[in-house]
Coordinates of C-alpha atoms in Angstrom, one line a residue:
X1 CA 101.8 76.9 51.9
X2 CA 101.1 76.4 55.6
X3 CA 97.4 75.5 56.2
X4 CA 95.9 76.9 59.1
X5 CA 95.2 75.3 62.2
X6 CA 91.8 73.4 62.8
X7 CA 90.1 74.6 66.0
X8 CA 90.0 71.3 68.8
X9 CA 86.4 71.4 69.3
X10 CA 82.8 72.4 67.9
X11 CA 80.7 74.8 68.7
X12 CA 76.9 73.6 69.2
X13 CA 74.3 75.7 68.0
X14 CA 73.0 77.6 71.5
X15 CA 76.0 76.7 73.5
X16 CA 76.6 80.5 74.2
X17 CA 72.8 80.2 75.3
X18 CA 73.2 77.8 77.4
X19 CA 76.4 79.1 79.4
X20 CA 74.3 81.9 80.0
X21 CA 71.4 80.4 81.4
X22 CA 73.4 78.1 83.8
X23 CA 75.1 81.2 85.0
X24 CA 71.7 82.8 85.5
X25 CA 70.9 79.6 87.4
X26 CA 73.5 79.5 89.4
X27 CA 73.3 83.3 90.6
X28 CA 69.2 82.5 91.2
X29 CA 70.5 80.0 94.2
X30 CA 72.8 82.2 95.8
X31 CA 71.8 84.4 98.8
X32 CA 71.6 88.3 97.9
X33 CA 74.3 90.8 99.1
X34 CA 72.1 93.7 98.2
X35 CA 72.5 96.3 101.1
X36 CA 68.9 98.1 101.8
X37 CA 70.4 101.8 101.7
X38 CA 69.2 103.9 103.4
X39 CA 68.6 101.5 106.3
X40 CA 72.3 100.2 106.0
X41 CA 75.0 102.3 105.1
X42 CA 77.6 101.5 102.8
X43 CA 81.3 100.6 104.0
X44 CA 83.3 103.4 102.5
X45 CA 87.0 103.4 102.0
X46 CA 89.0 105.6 104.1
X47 CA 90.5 107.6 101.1
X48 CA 86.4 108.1 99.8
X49 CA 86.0 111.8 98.4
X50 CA 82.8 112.8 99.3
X51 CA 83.0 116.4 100.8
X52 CA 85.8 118.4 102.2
X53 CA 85.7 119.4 105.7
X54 CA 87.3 122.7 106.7
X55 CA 89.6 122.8 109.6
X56 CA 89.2 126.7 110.4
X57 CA 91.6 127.0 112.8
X58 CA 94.4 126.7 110.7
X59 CA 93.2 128.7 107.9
X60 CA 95.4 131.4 106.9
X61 CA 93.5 132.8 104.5
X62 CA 96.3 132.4 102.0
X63 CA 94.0 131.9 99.1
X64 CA 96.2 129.3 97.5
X65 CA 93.4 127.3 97.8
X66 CA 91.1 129.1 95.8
X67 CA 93.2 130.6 93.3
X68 CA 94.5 127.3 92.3
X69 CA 90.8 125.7 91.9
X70 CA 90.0 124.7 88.3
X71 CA 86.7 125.7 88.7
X72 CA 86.9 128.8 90.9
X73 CA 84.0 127.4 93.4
X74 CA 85.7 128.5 96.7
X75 CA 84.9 132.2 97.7
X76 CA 86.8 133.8 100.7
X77 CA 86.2 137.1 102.3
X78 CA 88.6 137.9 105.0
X79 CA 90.0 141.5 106.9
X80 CA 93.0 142.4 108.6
X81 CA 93.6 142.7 112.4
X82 CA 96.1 144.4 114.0
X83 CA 97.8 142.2 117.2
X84 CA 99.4 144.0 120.1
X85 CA 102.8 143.4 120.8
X86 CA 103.5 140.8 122.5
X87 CA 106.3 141.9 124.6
X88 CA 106.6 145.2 125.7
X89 CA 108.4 147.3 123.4
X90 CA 107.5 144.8 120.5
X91 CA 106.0 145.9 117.2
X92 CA 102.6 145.6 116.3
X93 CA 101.8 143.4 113.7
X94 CA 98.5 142.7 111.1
X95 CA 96.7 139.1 110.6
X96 CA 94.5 137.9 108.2
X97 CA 90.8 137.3 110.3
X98 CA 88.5 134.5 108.3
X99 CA 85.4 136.2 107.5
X100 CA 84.0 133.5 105.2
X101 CA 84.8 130.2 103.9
X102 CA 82.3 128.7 101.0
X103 CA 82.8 125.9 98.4
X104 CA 80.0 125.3 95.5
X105 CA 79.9 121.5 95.0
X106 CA 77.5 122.1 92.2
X107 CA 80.6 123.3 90.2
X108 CA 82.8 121.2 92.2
X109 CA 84.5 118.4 90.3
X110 CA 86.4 117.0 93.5
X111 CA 90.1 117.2 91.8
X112 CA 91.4 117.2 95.7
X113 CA 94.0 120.1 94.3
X114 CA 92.6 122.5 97.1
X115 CA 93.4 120.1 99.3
X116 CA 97.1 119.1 97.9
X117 CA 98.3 122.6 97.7
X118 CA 97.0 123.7 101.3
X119 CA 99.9 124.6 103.7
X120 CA 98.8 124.6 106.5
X121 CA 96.9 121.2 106.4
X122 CA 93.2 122.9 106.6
X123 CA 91.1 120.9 104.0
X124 CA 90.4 117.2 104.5
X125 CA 88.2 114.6 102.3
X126 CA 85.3 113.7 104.2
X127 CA 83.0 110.4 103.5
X128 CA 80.2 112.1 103.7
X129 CA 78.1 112.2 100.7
X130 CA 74.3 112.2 101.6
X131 CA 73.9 116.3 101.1
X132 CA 71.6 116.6 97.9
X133 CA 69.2 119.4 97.3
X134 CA 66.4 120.1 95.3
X135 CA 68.0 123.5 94.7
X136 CA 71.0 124.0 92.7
X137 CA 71.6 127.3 94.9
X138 CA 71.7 125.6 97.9
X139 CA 75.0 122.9 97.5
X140 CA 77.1 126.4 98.7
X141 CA 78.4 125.0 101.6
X142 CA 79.3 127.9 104.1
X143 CA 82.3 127.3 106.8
X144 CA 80.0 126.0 109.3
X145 CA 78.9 123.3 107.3
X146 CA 81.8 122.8 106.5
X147 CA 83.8 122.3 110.0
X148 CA 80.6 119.7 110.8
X149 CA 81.9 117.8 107.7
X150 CA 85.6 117.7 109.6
X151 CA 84.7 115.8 112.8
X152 CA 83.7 113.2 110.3
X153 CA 87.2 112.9 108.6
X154 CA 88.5 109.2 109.3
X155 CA 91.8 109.1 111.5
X156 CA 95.2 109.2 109.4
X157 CA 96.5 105.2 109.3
X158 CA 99.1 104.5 111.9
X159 CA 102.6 104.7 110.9
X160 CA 104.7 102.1 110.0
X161 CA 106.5 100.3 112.5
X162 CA 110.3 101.8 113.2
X163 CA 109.4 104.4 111.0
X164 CA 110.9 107.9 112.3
X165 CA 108.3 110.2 114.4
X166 CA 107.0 112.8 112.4
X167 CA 108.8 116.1 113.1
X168 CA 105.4 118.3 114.2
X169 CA 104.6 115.1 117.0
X170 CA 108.1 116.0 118.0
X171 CA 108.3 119.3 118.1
X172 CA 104.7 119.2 119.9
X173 CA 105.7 116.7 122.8
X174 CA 108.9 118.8 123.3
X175 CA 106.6 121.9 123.5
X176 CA 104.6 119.9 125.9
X177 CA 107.5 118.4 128.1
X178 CA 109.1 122.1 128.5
X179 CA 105.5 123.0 130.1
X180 CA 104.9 120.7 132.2
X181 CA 108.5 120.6 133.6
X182 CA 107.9 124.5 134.1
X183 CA 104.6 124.4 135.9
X184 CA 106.0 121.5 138.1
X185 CA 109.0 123.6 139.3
X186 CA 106.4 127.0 139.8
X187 CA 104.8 124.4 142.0
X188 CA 107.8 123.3 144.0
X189 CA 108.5 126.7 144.4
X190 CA 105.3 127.8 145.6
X191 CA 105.4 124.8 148.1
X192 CA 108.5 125.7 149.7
X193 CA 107.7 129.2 150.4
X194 CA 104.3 128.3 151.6
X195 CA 106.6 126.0 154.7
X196 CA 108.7 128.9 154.9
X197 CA 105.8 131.1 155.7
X198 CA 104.6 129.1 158.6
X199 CA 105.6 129.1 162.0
X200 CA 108.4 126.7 163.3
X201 CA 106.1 125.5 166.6
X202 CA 107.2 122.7 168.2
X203 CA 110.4 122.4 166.8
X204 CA 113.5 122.0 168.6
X205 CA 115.2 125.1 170.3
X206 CA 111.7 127.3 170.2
X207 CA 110.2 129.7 172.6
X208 CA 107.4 128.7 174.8
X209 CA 105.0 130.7 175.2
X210 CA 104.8 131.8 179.0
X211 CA 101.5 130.8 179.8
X212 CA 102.8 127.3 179.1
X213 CA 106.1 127.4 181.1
X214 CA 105.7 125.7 184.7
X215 CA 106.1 127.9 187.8
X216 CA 107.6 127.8 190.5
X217 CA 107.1 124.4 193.4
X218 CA 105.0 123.2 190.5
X219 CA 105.4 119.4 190.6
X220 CA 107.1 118.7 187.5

């Protein structure tokens, strides 16, 4: 039979003590990292969920957003608009008009799925988390509130470098480039009938005027 092995040292009676109060010690001599909120504020991560901000101009009014919540805390009302064509001859169409936009953070349990399932990229986490009350009924956000909460959305992180553009800063620049190169050549074109439109005095081959012709045994 195989006897067990000995441990290599002893344990003294109030060792574990003793670790303990030189740790206690040792923390006693260090300088404090405490941060005096609400004088300082705390360095939050970028990815921090705190609130979600509500970018309105691309709302939809899809309702994925709200039918897919867990908890059912986001409430929409919308109604329907009709557009006139825009071309002559065109078809009129019907849009969905954003009438309100709440979310209840009292039953809010901040899965970010209303976020994640949004097409059209019109939620966002927001650091923000100093918004208590001392009523329940009063963490309903409304959309105003919540489009302050989206200026304070951090900036994406920059891309990695000799990564590939992403497609919508492509298609936007493009977009852009076609304008611009448009209004440049409406201004050319305005330019060049603007000299057409003025008189060729002075030029070459041109009528005088008579009053300006010499007469006559005038000394030229």
């Amino acid at each position: 039979m195989t006897a067990s092995p000995q441990p290599s040292g002893r344990s003294f009676p109030g060792s574990g003590l003793a670790k303990g109060l030189a740790v206690t010690l040792r923390t006693m001599t260090k300088k404090t990292v405490t941060a005096q909120y609400p004088e300082t504020q705390p360095d939050l991560p970028p990815r921090t969920r705190g609130v979600i901000g509500l970018f309105e101009e691309n709302c939809t009014v899809c309702m994925l957003c709200a039918r897919e919540c867990p908890d059912w805390c986001i409430y929409i009302d919308s109604h329907k608009e009709t557009v006139p064509p825009a071309a002559p001859g065109g078809r009129e169409r019907s849009r969905n008009v954003l009438d309100r936009f709440a979310i209840d953070f009292s039953l809010c349990m901040y899965c970010g799925i209303c976020i994640e399932v949004c097409p059209f990229d019109a939620l966002f986490w927001s650091p923000e988390f100093e918004y208590a009350e001392t009523d329940i009924r009063d963490l309903t956000h409304e959309r105003d509130k919540l489009r302050e909460w989206m200026w304070t959305v951090p900036a994406p992180p920059a891309l990695v470098p000799a990564a590939e553009e992403p497609k919508e800063y492509a298609a936007a620049r493009k977009s852009a480039d076609r304008t611009a190169a448009q209004q440049a050549a409406e201004a050319a074109e305005a330019a060049e009938a603007a000299e057409a439109a003025q008189p060729d005095s002075g030029q070459p081959g041109s009528t005088q005027p008579e009053s300006d012709r010499p007469e006559d045994g005038d000394a030229r």
